[in-house]
mmCIF file with all atom_site columns, C-alpha atoms in Angstrom:
data_model
loop_
_atom_site.group_PDB
_atom_site.id
_atom_site.type_symbol
_atom_site.label_atom_id
_atom_site.label_alt_id
_atom_site.label_comp_id
_atom_site.label_asym_id
_atom_site.label_entity_id
_atom_site.label_seq_id
_atom_site.pdbx_PDB_ins_code
_atom_site.Cartn_x
_atom_site.Cartn_y
_atom_site.Cartn_z
_atom_site.occupancy
_atom_site.B_iso_or_equiv
_atom_site.pdbx_formal_charge
_atom_site.auth_seq_id
_atom_site.auth_comp_id
_atom_site.auth_asym_id
_atom_site.auth_atom_id
_atom_site.pdbx_PDB_model_num
ATOM 1   C CA . ASP Y 1 1   ? 137.948 181.398 143.186 1.00 83.00 ? 1   ASP Y CA 1
ATOM 2   C CA . SER Y 1 2   ? 135.643 178.223 143.563 1.00 85.00 ? 2   SER Y CA 1
ATOM 3   C CA . GLY Y 1 3   ? 133.832 179.492 147.131 1.00 92.00 ? 3   GLY Y CA 1
ATOM 4   C CA . VAL Y 1 4   ? 135.014 177.040 148.459 1.00 96.00 ? 4   VAL Y CA 1
ATOM 5   C CA . THR Y 1 5   ? 137.230 177.684 151.990 1.00 97.00 ? 5   THR Y CA 1
ATOM 6   C CA . GLN Y 1 6   ? 139.240 175.572 152.755 1.00 98.00 ? 6   GLN Y CA 1
ATOM 7   C CA . THR Y 1 7   ? 141.587 175.895 156.694 1.00 97.00 ? 7   THR Y CA 1
ATOM 8   C CA . PRO Y 1 8   ? 144.729 175.155 157.029 1.00 97.00 ? 8   PRO Y CA 1
ATOM 9   C CA . LYS Y 1 9   ? 146.105 176.148 153.643 1.00 96.00 ? 9   LYS Y CA 1
ATOM 10  C CA . HIS Y 1 10  ? 149.478 173.266 154.587 1.00 97.00 ? 10  HIS Y CA 1
ATOM 11  C CA . LEU Y 1 11  ? 150.227 171.578 158.330 1.00 97.00 ? 11  LEU Y CA 1
ATOM 12  C CA . ILE Y 1 12  ? 152.664 170.080 159.089 1.00 98.00 ? 12  ILE Y CA 1
ATOM 13  C CA . THR Y 1 13  ? 152.398 167.540 162.166 1.00 97.00 ? 13  THR Y CA 1
ATOM 14  C CA . ALA Y 1 14  ? 153.893 164.254 163.102 1.00 98.00 ? 14  ALA Y CA 1
ATOM 15  C CA . THR Y 1 15  ? 153.687 160.622 163.510 1.00 98.00 ? 15  THR Y CA 1
ATOM 16  C CA . GLY Y 1 16  ? 150.629 159.767 165.873 1.00 97.00 ? 16  GLY Y CA 1
ATOM 17  C CA . GLN Y 1 17  ? 150.146 162.572 165.561 1.00 98.00 ? 17  GLN Y CA 1
ATOM 18  C CA . ARG Y 1 18  ? 145.636 163.945 165.007 1.00 98.00 ? 18  ARG Y CA 1
ATOM 19  C CA . VAL Y 1 19  ? 144.111 166.760 162.610 1.00 98.00 ? 19  VAL Y CA 1
ATOM 20  C CA . THR Y 1 20  ? 141.181 168.513 161.833 1.00 98.00 ? 20  THR Y CA 1
ATOM 21  C CA . LEU Y 1 21  ? 141.093 169.711 158.310 1.00 98.00 ? 21  LEU Y CA 1
ATOM 22  C CA . ARG Y 1 22  ? 138.662 173.011 157.516 1.00 98.00 ? 22  ARG Y CA 1
ATOM 23  C CA . CYS Y 1 23  ? 135.985 173.268 155.238 1.00 98.00 ? 23  CYS Y CA 1
ATOM 24  C CA . SER Y 1 24  ? 132.847 175.799 154.562 1.00 97.00 ? 24  SER Y CA 1
ATOM 25  C CA . PRO Y 1 25  ? 131.197 175.314 151.633 1.00 96.00 ? 25  PRO Y CA 1
ATOM 26  C CA . ARG Y 1 26  ? 129.234 177.782 148.603 1.00 94.00 ? 26  ARG Y CA 1
ATOM 27  C CA . SER Y 1 27  ? 126.347 179.432 149.782 1.00 92.00 ? 27  SER Y CA 1
ATOM 28  C CA . GLY Y 1 28  ? 123.772 176.890 149.258 1.00 89.00 ? 28  GLY Y CA 1
ATOM 29  C CA . ASP Y 1 29  ? 125.533 173.989 149.006 1.00 92.00 ? 29  ASP Y CA 1
ATOM 30  C CA . LEU Y 1 30  ? 124.635 171.529 151.183 1.00 92.00 ? 30  LEU Y CA 1
ATOM 31  C CA . SER Y 1 31  ? 126.812 168.848 150.248 1.00 93.00 ? 31  SER Y CA 1
ATOM 32  C CA . VAL Y 1 32  ? 130.006 168.541 151.124 1.00 95.00 ? 32  VAL Y CA 1
ATOM 33  C CA . TYR Y 1 33  ? 132.766 165.740 149.859 1.00 96.00 ? 33  TYR Y CA 1
ATOM 34  C CA . TRP Y 1 34  ? 135.822 165.402 150.870 1.00 98.00 ? 34  TRP Y CA 1
ATOM 35  C CA . TYR Y 1 35  ? 138.684 164.168 148.508 1.00 98.00 ? 35  TYR Y CA 1
ATOM 36  C CA . GLN Y 1 36  ? 143.146 162.467 148.789 1.00 97.00 ? 36  GLN Y CA 1
ATOM 37  C CA . GLN Y 1 37  ? 144.679 163.416 146.080 1.00 97.00 ? 37  GLN Y CA 1
ATOM 38  C CA . SER Y 1 38  ? 148.762 161.693 146.858 1.00 94.00 ? 38  SER Y CA 1
ATOM 39  C CA . LEU Y 1 39  ? 151.714 160.276 144.805 1.00 85.00 ? 39  LEU Y CA 1
ATOM 40  C CA . ASP Y 1 40  ? 150.295 156.883 145.276 1.00 83.00 ? 40  ASP Y CA 1
ATOM 41  C CA . GLN Y 1 41  ? 146.852 156.735 145.267 1.00 83.00 ? 41  GLN Y CA 1
ATOM 42  C CA . GLY Y 1 42  ? 146.042 160.674 142.981 1.00 90.00 ? 42  GLY Y CA 1
ATOM 43  C CA . LEU Y 1 43  ? 142.645 161.648 143.767 1.00 94.00 ? 43  LEU Y CA 1
ATOM 44  C CA . GLN Y 1 44  ? 140.437 158.773 145.518 1.00 95.00 ? 44  GLN Y CA 1
ATOM 45  C CA . PHE Y 1 45  ? 137.098 159.939 147.268 1.00 96.00 ? 45  PHE Y CA 1
ATOM 46  C CA . LEU Y 1 46  ? 136.493 159.914 151.059 1.00 97.00 ? 46  LEU Y CA 1
ATOM 47  C CA . ILE Y 1 47  ? 133.357 160.893 152.873 1.00 97.00 ? 47  ILE Y CA 1
ATOM 48  C CA . GLN Y 1 48  ? 129.880 162.935 150.883 1.00 95.00 ? 48  GLN Y CA 1
ATOM 49  C CA . TYR Y 1 49  ? 127.576 164.747 153.653 1.00 95.00 ? 49  TYR Y CA 1
ATOM 50  C CA . TYR Y 1 50  ? 123.971 165.702 152.119 1.00 92.00 ? 50  TYR Y CA 1
ATOM 51  C CA . ASN Y 1 51  ? 122.899 168.338 155.046 1.00 92.00 ? 51  ASN Y CA 1
ATOM 52  C CA . GLY Y 1 52  ? 123.768 167.145 157.777 1.00 94.00 ? 52  GLY Y CA 1
ATOM 53  C CA . GLU Y 1 53  ? 124.338 163.376 157.288 1.00 94.00 ? 53  GLU Y CA 1
ATOM 54  C CA . GLU Y 1 54  ? 126.932 161.572 155.990 1.00 94.00 ? 54  GLU Y CA 1
ATOM 55  C CA . ARG Y 1 55  ? 125.302 160.341 152.812 1.00 92.00 ? 55  ARG Y CA 1
ATOM 56  C CA . ALA Y 1 56  ? 128.129 157.982 150.719 1.00 92.00 ? 56  ALA Y CA 1
ATOM 57  C CA . LYS Y 1 57  ? 131.516 156.383 151.702 1.00 94.00 ? 57  LYS Y CA 1
ATOM 58  C CA . GLY Y 1 58  ? 134.445 155.614 150.236 1.00 93.00 ? 58  GLY Y CA 1
ATOM 59  C CA . ASN Y 1 59  ? 138.398 154.939 150.846 1.00 85.00 ? 59  ASN Y CA 1
ATOM 60  C CA . ILE Y 1 60  ? 138.272 156.237 154.091 1.00 94.00 ? 60  ILE Y CA 1
ATOM 61  C CA . LEU Y 1 61  ? 140.363 154.846 156.758 1.00 94.00 ? 61  LEU Y CA 1
ATOM 62  C CA . GLU Y 1 62  ? 138.971 154.129 160.571 1.00 96.00 ? 62  GLU Y CA 1
ATOM 63  C CA . ARG Y 1 63  ? 140.962 156.929 161.578 1.00 97.00 ? 63  ARG Y CA 1
ATOM 64  C CA . PHE Y 1 64  ? 140.023 159.490 159.981 1.00 97.00 ? 64  PHE Y CA 1
ATOM 65  C CA . SER Y 1 65  ? 136.348 160.944 160.456 1.00 97.00 ? 65  SER Y CA 1
ATOM 66  C CA . ALA Y 1 66  ? 134.110 163.569 159.153 1.00 97.00 ? 66  ALA Y CA 1
ATOM 67  C CA . GLN Y 1 67  ? 131.369 165.052 160.095 1.00 97.00 ? 67  GLN Y CA 1
ATOM 68  C CA . GLN Y 1 68  ? 129.280 168.083 159.066 1.00 97.00 ? 68  GLN Y CA 1
ATOM 69  C CA . PHE Y 1 69  ? 127.352 170.679 160.836 1.00 97.00 ? 69  PHE Y CA 1
ATOM 70  C CA . PRO Y 1 70  ? 124.261 172.827 161.345 1.00 96.00 ? 70  PRO Y CA 1
ATOM 71  C CA . ASP Y 1 71  ? 125.373 176.074 159.675 1.00 95.00 ? 71  ASP Y CA 1
ATOM 72  C CA . LEU Y 1 72  ? 126.615 173.503 156.960 1.00 95.00 ? 72  LEU Y CA 1
ATOM 73  C CA . HIS Y 1 73  ? 130.559 173.567 157.311 1.00 97.00 ? 73  HIS Y CA 1
ATOM 74  C CA . SER Y 1 74  ? 132.141 170.106 157.197 1.00 98.00 ? 74  SER Y CA 1
ATOM 75  C CA . GLU Y 1 75  ? 136.202 168.766 159.430 1.00 98.00 ? 75  GLU Y CA 1
ATOM 76  C CA . LEU Y 1 76  ? 137.388 166.570 158.227 1.00 98.00 ? 76  LEU Y CA 1
ATOM 77  C CA . ASN Y 1 77  ? 139.883 164.766 161.400 1.00 98.00 ? 77  ASN Y CA 1
ATOM 78  C CA . LEU Y 1 78  ? 142.473 162.450 161.084 1.00 98.00 ? 78  LEU Y CA 1
ATOM 79  C CA . SER Y 1 79  ? 143.859 160.911 163.930 1.00 97.00 ? 79  SER Y CA 1
ATOM 80  C CA . SER Y 1 80  ? 146.417 158.583 164.975 1.00 97.00 ? 80  SER Y CA 1
ATOM 81  C CA . LEU Y 1 81  ? 148.596 159.502 161.778 1.00 98.00 ? 81  LEU Y CA 1
ATOM 82  C CA . GLU Y 1 82  ? 150.962 157.232 159.741 1.00 97.00 ? 82  GLU Y CA 1
ATOM 83  C CA . LEU Y 1 83  ? 153.027 159.417 157.163 1.00 96.00 ? 83  LEU Y CA 1
ATOM 84  C CA . GLY Y 1 84  ? 151.209 157.379 154.511 1.00 94.00 ? 84  GLY Y CA 1
ATOM 85  C CA . ASP Y 1 85  ? 148.309 160.039 155.107 1.00 96.00 ? 85  ASP Y CA 1
ATOM 86  C CA . SER Y 1 86  ? 151.013 162.975 153.870 1.00 97.00 ? 86  SER Y CA 1
ATOM 87  C CA . ALA Y 1 87  ? 148.616 164.694 150.883 1.00 97.00 ? 87  ALA Y CA 1
ATOM 88  C CA . LEU Y 1 88  ? 146.883 167.115 149.557 1.00 97.00 ? 88  LEU Y CA 1
ATOM 89  C CA . TYR Y 1 89  ? 143.239 166.815 151.240 1.00 98.00 ? 89  TYR Y CA 1
ATOM 90  C CA . PHE Y 1 90  ? 140.306 168.151 149.303 1.00 98.00 ? 90  PHE Y CA 1
ATOM 91  C CA . CYS Y 1 91  ? 137.269 169.627 149.936 1.00 97.00 ? 91  CYS Y CA 1
ATOM 92  C CA . ALA Y 1 92  ? 134.480 170.053 147.366 1.00 96.00 ? 92  ALA Y CA 1
ATOM 93  C CA . SER Y 1 93  ? 131.022 170.672 147.388 1.00 95.00 ? 93  SER Y CA 1
ATOM 94  C CA . SER Y 1 94  ? 127.322 171.000 145.386 1.00 91.00 ? 94  SER Y CA 1
ATOM 95  C CA . VAL Y 1 95  ? 124.463 172.342 145.459 1.00 83.00 ? 95  VAL Y CA 1
ATOM 96  C CA . GLY Y 1 96  ? 122.038 169.357 146.246 1.00 68.00 ? 96  GLY Y CA 1
ATOM 97  C CA . ALA Y 1 97  ? 123.796 165.488 146.233 1.00 59.00 ? 97  ALA Y CA 1
ATOM 98  C CA . SER Y 1 98  ? 121.689 164.214 142.178 1.00 59.00 ? 98  SER Y CA 1
ATOM 99  C CA . GLY Y 1 99  ? 121.000 165.369 139.288 1.00 59.00 ? 99  GLY Y CA 1
ATOM 100 C CA . THR Y 1 100 ? 124.053 167.213 137.044 1.00 62.00 ? 100 THR Y CA 1
ATOM 101 C CA . ASN Y 1 101 ? 124.512 169.552 140.488 1.00 75.00 ? 101 ASN Y CA 1
ATOM 102 C CA . GLU Y 1 102 ? 128.871 169.426 139.647 1.00 85.00 ? 102 GLU Y CA 1
ATOM 103 C CA . GLN Y 1 103 ? 131.426 170.232 142.660 1.00 91.00 ? 103 GLN Y CA 1
ATOM 104 C CA . TYR Y 1 104 ? 133.345 172.371 143.399 1.00 93.00 ? 104 TYR Y CA 1
ATOM 105 C CA . PHE Y 1 105 ? 136.582 171.969 145.120 1.00 96.00 ? 105 PHE Y CA 1
ATOM 106 C CA . GLY Y 1 106 ? 138.252 174.361 147.263 1.00 97.00 ? 106 GLY Y CA 1
ATOM 107 C CA . PRO Y 1 107 ? 142.695 175.559 147.069 1.00 96.00 ? 107 PRO Y CA 1
ATOM 108 C CA . GLY Y 1 108 ? 142.875 172.237 149.493 1.00 97.00 ? 108 GLY Y CA 1
ATOM 109 C CA . THR Y 1 109 ? 145.149 171.529 152.538 1.00 98.00 ? 109 THR Y CA 1
ATOM 110 C CA . ARG Y 1 110 ? 148.160 170.086 151.813 1.00 97.00 ? 110 ARG Y CA 1
ATOM 111 C CA . LEU Y 1 111 ? 149.464 167.505 155.008 1.00 98.00 ? 111 LEU Y CA 1
ATOM 112 C CA . THR Y 1 112 ? 152.926 166.882 155.585 1.00 97.00 ? 112 THR Y CA 1
ATOM 113 C CA . VAL Y 1 113 ? 152.937 163.739 158.441 1.00 97.00 ? 113 VAL Y CA 1
ATOM 114 C CA . THR Y 1 114 ? 157.185 163.642 159.461 1.00 96.00 ? 114 THR Y CA 1
ATOM 115 C CA . ALA I 2 1   ? 132.416 149.547 140.735 1.00 82.00 ? 1   ALA I CA 1
ATOM 116 C CA . GLN I 2 2   ? 133.307 152.405 138.044 1.00 89.00 ? 2   GLN I CA 1
ATOM 117 C CA . THR I 2 3   ? 137.010 152.821 136.480 1.00 95.00 ? 3   THR I CA 1
ATOM 118 C CA . VAL I 2 4   ? 138.416 155.965 134.391 1.00 97.00 ? 4   VAL I CA 1
ATOM 119 C CA . THR I 2 5   ? 141.543 154.951 132.887 1.00 97.00 ? 5   THR I CA 1
ATOM 120 C CA . GLN I 2 6   ? 143.687 157.712 131.303 1.00 97.00 ? 6   GLN I CA 1
ATOM 121 C CA . SER I 2 7   ? 147.153 156.691 129.401 1.00 96.00 ? 7   SER I CA 1
ATOM 122 C CA . GLN I 2 8   ? 148.564 158.813 128.033 1.00 96.00 ? 8   GLN I CA 1
ATOM 123 C CA . PRO I 2 9   ? 150.158 160.613 131.748 1.00 96.00 ? 9   PRO I CA 1
ATOM 124 C CA . GLU I 2 10  ? 152.163 163.210 129.390 1.00 97.00 ? 10  GLU I CA 1
ATOM 125 C CA . MET I 2 11  ? 151.063 165.262 126.062 1.00 97.00 ? 11  MET I CA 1
ATOM 126 C CA . SER I 2 12  ? 152.911 168.613 125.327 1.00 97.00 ? 12  SER I CA 1
ATOM 127 C CA . VAL I 2 13  ? 151.828 170.587 122.422 1.00 97.00 ? 13  VAL I CA 1
ATOM 128 C CA . GLN I 2 14  ? 153.160 174.215 120.883 1.00 98.00 ? 14  GLN I CA 1
ATOM 129 C CA . GLU I 2 15  ? 150.976 177.100 121.423 1.00 97.00 ? 15  GLU I CA 1
ATOM 130 C CA . ALA I 2 16  ? 147.431 178.090 119.648 1.00 97.00 ? 16  ALA I CA 1
ATOM 131 C CA . GLU I 2 17  ? 147.969 174.472 118.107 1.00 98.00 ? 17  GLU I CA 1
ATOM 132 C CA . THR I 2 18  ? 145.089 171.282 119.022 1.00 98.00 ? 18  THR I CA 1
ATOM 133 C CA . VAL I 2 19  ? 145.391 169.071 121.601 1.00 98.00 ? 19  VAL I CA 1
ATOM 134 C CA . THR I 2 20  ? 143.138 166.239 122.158 1.00 98.00 ? 20  THR I CA 1
ATOM 135 C CA . LEU I 2 21  ? 143.881 164.052 125.539 1.00 98.00 ? 21  LEU I CA 1
ATOM 136 C CA . SER I 2 22  ? 142.130 160.811 125.308 1.00 98.00 ? 22  SER I CA 1
ATOM 137 C CA . CYS I 2 23  ? 139.788 159.169 128.803 1.00 98.00 ? 23  CYS I CA 1
ATOM 138 C CA . THR I 2 24  ? 138.114 155.596 128.703 1.00 98.00 ? 24  THR I CA 1
ATOM 139 C CA . TYR I 2 25  ? 135.321 153.973 131.127 1.00 98.00 ? 25  TYR I CA 1
ATOM 140 C CA . ASP I 2 26  ? 134.174 151.433 132.655 1.00 97.00 ? 26  ASP I CA 1
ATOM 141 C CA . THR I 2 27  ? 130.257 151.116 134.172 1.00 95.00 ? 27  THR I CA 1
ATOM 142 C CA . SER I 2 28  ? 127.646 149.411 133.611 1.00 94.00 ? 28  SER I CA 1
ATOM 143 C CA . GLU I 2 29  ? 125.582 151.636 134.502 1.00 92.00 ? 29  GLU I CA 1
ATOM 144 C CA . SER I 2 30  ? 123.335 153.892 131.242 1.00 90.00 ? 30  SER I CA 1
ATOM 145 C CA . ASP I 2 31  ? 123.445 157.302 133.253 1.00 91.00 ? 31  ASP I CA 1
ATOM 146 C CA . TYR I 2 32  ? 126.068 159.135 134.273 1.00 93.00 ? 32  TYR I CA 1
ATOM 147 C CA . TYR I 2 33  ? 127.901 161.958 134.096 1.00 94.00 ? 33  TYR I CA 1
ATOM 148 C CA . LEU I 2 34  ? 131.907 162.731 132.729 1.00 96.00 ? 34  LEU I CA 1
ATOM 149 C CA . PHE I 2 35  ? 133.618 165.209 133.685 1.00 96.00 ? 35  PHE I CA 1
ATOM 150 C CA . TRP I 2 36  ? 136.902 167.002 132.930 1.00 97.00 ? 36  TRP I CA 1
ATOM 151 C CA . TYR I 2 37  ? 139.438 169.186 135.709 1.00 97.00 ? 37  TYR I CA 1
ATOM 152 C CA . LYS I 2 38  ? 141.948 171.253 135.374 1.00 97.00 ? 38  LYS I CA 1
ATOM 153 C CA . GLN I 2 39  ? 144.912 170.882 137.914 1.00 96.00 ? 39  GLN I CA 1
ATOM 154 C CA . PRO I 2 40  ? 147.556 173.653 137.704 1.00 95.00 ? 40  PRO I CA 1
ATOM 155 C CA . PRO I 2 41  ? 150.343 174.396 139.571 1.00 93.00 ? 41  PRO I CA 1
ATOM 156 C CA . SER I 2 42  ? 148.423 176.146 141.909 1.00 92.00 ? 42  SER I CA 1
ATOM 157 C CA . ARG I 2 43  ? 146.667 173.129 142.951 1.00 92.00 ? 43  ARG I CA 1
ATOM 158 C CA . GLN I 2 44  ? 143.284 174.281 142.741 1.00 93.00 ? 44  GLN I CA 1
ATOM 159 C CA . MET I 2 45  ? 140.526 171.368 140.690 1.00 95.00 ? 45  MET I CA 1
ATOM 160 C CA . ILE I 2 46  ? 138.847 173.086 138.185 1.00 94.00 ? 46  ILE I CA 1
ATOM 161 C CA . LEU I 2 47  ? 136.004 172.046 136.283 1.00 94.00 ? 47  LEU I CA 1
ATOM 162 C CA . VAL I 2 48  ? 136.428 172.693 132.673 1.00 96.00 ? 48  VAL I CA 1
ATOM 163 C CA . ILE I 2 49  ? 133.220 170.562 131.034 1.00 96.00 ? 49  ILE I CA 1
ATOM 164 C CA . ARG I 2 50  ? 130.444 168.046 131.246 1.00 94.00 ? 50  ARG I CA 1
ATOM 165 C CA . GLN I 2 51  ? 129.241 165.877 129.603 1.00 95.00 ? 51  GLN I CA 1
ATOM 166 C CA . GLU I 2 52  ? 125.345 163.930 130.480 1.00 92.00 ? 52  GLU I CA 1
ATOM 167 C CA . ALA I 2 53  ? 125.523 160.620 129.667 1.00 93.00 ? 53  ALA I CA 1
ATOM 168 C CA . TYR I 2 54  ? 122.066 160.881 128.145 1.00 91.00 ? 54  TYR I CA 1
ATOM 169 C CA . LYS I 2 55  ? 122.702 163.663 125.703 1.00 90.00 ? 55  LYS I CA 1
ATOM 170 C CA . GLN I 2 56  ? 124.447 162.328 122.175 1.00 87.00 ? 56  GLN I CA 1
ATOM 171 C CA . GLN I 2 57  ? 125.317 166.171 121.386 1.00 92.00 ? 57  GLN I CA 1
ATOM 172 C CA . ASN I 2 58  ? 128.739 166.107 122.388 1.00 95.00 ? 58  ASN I CA 1
ATOM 173 C CA . ALA I 2 59  ? 129.619 169.650 125.115 1.00 94.00 ? 59  ALA I CA 1
ATOM 174 C CA . THR I 2 60  ? 131.849 172.697 123.735 1.00 94.00 ? 60  THR I CA 1
ATOM 175 C CA . GLU I 2 61  ? 133.270 175.206 126.653 1.00 93.00 ? 61  GLU I CA 1
ATOM 176 C CA . ASN I 2 62  ? 134.506 178.387 124.073 1.00 96.00 ? 62  ASN I CA 1
ATOM 177 C CA . ARG I 2 63  ? 138.079 176.297 123.255 1.00 97.00 ? 63  ARG I CA 1
ATOM 178 C CA . PHE I 2 64  ? 136.710 172.640 124.468 1.00 98.00 ? 64  PHE I CA 1
ATOM 179 C CA . SER I 2 65  ? 135.398 170.805 123.733 1.00 97.00 ? 65  SER I CA 1
ATOM 180 C CA . VAL I 2 66  ? 134.599 166.853 123.943 1.00 97.00 ? 66  VAL I CA 1
ATOM 181 C CA . ASN I 2 67  ? 134.828 163.952 121.247 1.00 97.00 ? 67  ASN I CA 1
ATOM 182 C CA . PHE I 2 68  ? 132.236 161.666 123.850 1.00 97.00 ? 68  PHE I CA 1
ATOM 183 C CA . GLN I 2 69  ? 131.656 157.819 122.416 1.00 96.00 ? 69  GLN I CA 1
ATOM 184 C CA . LYS I 2 70  ? 129.543 155.963 124.352 1.00 95.00 ? 70  LYS I CA 1
ATOM 185 C CA . ALA I 2 71  ? 129.236 153.169 123.577 1.00 95.00 ? 71  ALA I CA 1
ATOM 186 C CA . ALA I 2 72  ? 133.066 152.516 122.780 1.00 96.00 ? 72  ALA I CA 1
ATOM 187 C CA . LYS I 2 73  ? 133.431 154.260 126.921 1.00 97.00 ? 73  LYS I CA 1
ATOM 188 C CA . SER I 2 74  ? 135.813 157.382 125.075 1.00 97.00 ? 74  SER I CA 1
ATOM 189 C CA . PHE I 2 75  ? 135.396 161.097 126.206 1.00 97.00 ? 75  PHE I CA 1
ATOM 190 C CA . SER I 2 76  ? 138.037 162.701 125.416 1.00 98.00 ? 76  SER I CA 1
ATOM 191 C CA . LEU I 2 77  ? 139.252 166.706 125.641 1.00 98.00 ? 77  LEU I CA 1
ATOM 192 C CA . LYS I 2 78  ? 140.059 168.830 122.642 1.00 98.00 ? 78  LYS I CA 1
ATOM 193 C CA . ILE I 2 79  ? 141.809 172.160 123.641 1.00 98.00 ? 79  ILE I CA 1
ATOM 194 C CA . SER I 2 80  ? 142.190 174.544 120.217 1.00 98.00 ? 80  SER I CA 1
ATOM 195 C CA . ASP I 2 81  ? 145.065 177.122 119.841 1.00 97.00 ? 81  ASP I CA 1
ATOM 196 C CA . SER I 2 82  ? 145.904 176.732 123.179 1.00 98.00 ? 82  SER I CA 1
ATOM 197 C CA . GLN I 2 83  ? 147.970 179.640 125.225 1.00 97.00 ? 83  GLN I CA 1
ATOM 198 C CA . LEU I 2 84  ? 150.427 179.151 127.816 1.00 97.00 ? 84  LEU I CA 1
ATOM 199 C CA . GLY I 2 85  ? 147.083 179.451 130.787 1.00 96.00 ? 85  GLY I CA 1
ATOM 200 C CA . ASP I 2 86  ? 146.509 175.931 129.728 1.00 97.00 ? 86  ASP I CA 1
ATOM 201 C CA . ALA I 2 87  ? 149.641 174.279 131.134 1.00 97.00 ? 87  ALA I CA 1
ATOM 202 C CA . ALA I 2 88  ? 148.032 171.933 133.949 1.00 97.00 ? 88  ALA I CA 1
ATOM 203 C CA . MET I 2 89  ? 147.142 167.713 135.110 1.00 97.00 ? 89  MET I CA 1
ATOM 204 C CA . TYR I 2 90  ? 143.851 167.391 133.468 1.00 98.00 ? 90  TYR I CA 1
ATOM 205 C CA . PHE I 2 91  ? 142.034 164.203 134.690 1.00 98.00 ? 91  PHE I CA 1
ATOM 206 C CA . CYS I 2 92  ? 138.766 162.539 133.494 1.00 98.00 ? 92  CYS I CA 1
ATOM 207 C CA . ALA I 2 93  ? 135.842 162.204 136.418 1.00 97.00 ? 93  ALA I CA 1
ATOM 208 C CA . TYR I 2 94  ? 133.026 159.287 136.215 1.00 96.00 ? 94  TYR I CA 1
ATOM 209 C CA . ARG I 2 95  ? 130.295 160.665 138.156 1.00 94.00 ? 95  ARG I CA 1
ATOM 210 C CA . SER I 2 96  ? 127.170 158.028 138.362 1.00 91.00 ? 96  SER I CA 1
ATOM 211 C CA . ALA I 2 97  ? 123.650 159.199 138.483 1.00 87.00 ? 97  ALA I CA 1
ATOM 212 C CA . ASN I 2 98  ? 121.839 157.043 140.310 1.00 84.00 ? 98  ASN I CA 1
ATOM 213 C CA . PHE I 2 99  ? 121.144 158.782 143.935 1.00 78.00 ? 99  PHE I CA 1
ATOM 214 C CA . GLY I 2 100 ? 123.009 158.310 146.286 1.00 77.00 ? 100 GLY I CA 1
ATOM 215 C CA . ASN I 2 101 ? 126.155 157.722 144.272 1.00 81.00 ? 101 ASN I CA 1
ATOM 216 C CA . GLU I 2 102 ? 127.559 161.569 143.825 1.00 87.00 ? 102 GLU I CA 1
ATOM 217 C CA . LYS I 2 103 ? 131.016 161.073 143.925 1.00 92.00 ? 103 LYS I CA 1
ATOM 218 C CA . LEU I 2 104 ? 133.969 161.683 141.811 1.00 95.00 ? 104 LEU I CA 1
ATOM 219 C CA . THR I 2 105 ? 136.014 158.784 140.469 1.00 96.00 ? 105 THR I CA 1
ATOM 220 C CA . PHE I 2 106 ? 138.999 160.472 139.121 1.00 97.00 ? 106 PHE I CA 1
ATOM 221 C CA . GLY I 2 107 ? 141.361 158.883 136.098 1.00 97.00 ? 107 GLY I CA 1
ATOM 222 C CA . THR I 2 108 ? 145.582 158.977 136.353 1.00 96.00 ? 108 THR I CA 1
ATOM 223 C CA . GLY I 2 109 ? 145.486 162.328 134.895 1.00 97.00 ? 109 GLY I CA 1
ATOM 224 C CA . THR I 2 110 ? 147.427 163.586 132.154 1.00 97.00 ? 110 THR I CA 1
ATOM 225 C CA . ARG I 2 111 ? 150.060 166.655 132.485 1.00 97.00 ? 111 ARG I CA 1
ATOM 226 C CA . LEU I 2 112 ? 149.720 169.213 129.183 1.00 98.00 ? 112 LEU I CA 1
ATOM 227 C CA . THR I 2 113 ? 152.994 170.950 128.820 1.00 98.00 ? 113 THR I CA 1
ATOM 228 C CA . ILE I 2 114 ? 152.925 174.202 126.158 1.00 97.00 ? 114 ILE I CA 1
ATOM 229 C CA . ILE I 2 115 ? 155.271 175.156 124.169 1.00 97.00 ? 115 ILE I CA 1
ATOM 230 C CA . PRO I 2 116 ? 155.791 179.305 123.166 1.00 95.00 ? 116 PRO I CA 1
#
């Protein structure tokens, strides 16, 4: 158990809908990262937050947004869902945002868009 | 931009034997970190081992060790005394040491099968 929690574990929804994925980092970790794992794109970095502020953006679609709250949990919002958004979404956390701080991954949320 | 290449989509090894998984990367940076992550059927991403580019000594964690060749931009993972629980997808990952660029860049993975 990495100490990073993600809810829900599974999510099935229809095209055009909107969903919210939630992540709670390990106790004491200030940085949260979101990654998407799909069959065609592999593991891709989406976005990073550090202590409530957006720090880096990767290949995140405009339909997707995220935030980190004062208690450091983070949410990833996916809207106008398409079939191609079906994937495993991981949250990871690290103590800081530099140095040798390793990223510890949550169990992921499997999103299926039908 | 950095890229990570894993040229072996699948590998297999007899239980108790040794196997080496290959990884190459491309970067213009001099300071960075390299990682191997394991993803078993449960889909959990588990950190196996890490290497700091400024360290010449290869990292070792129990039965797992790496062969880091900085000039060749190569970072292979050796698993000794393979066990059934080692069966998983293994991902090589790169992380810059630059401030504000802490994302992980992953390779496409190598599926490791352990033959009893």
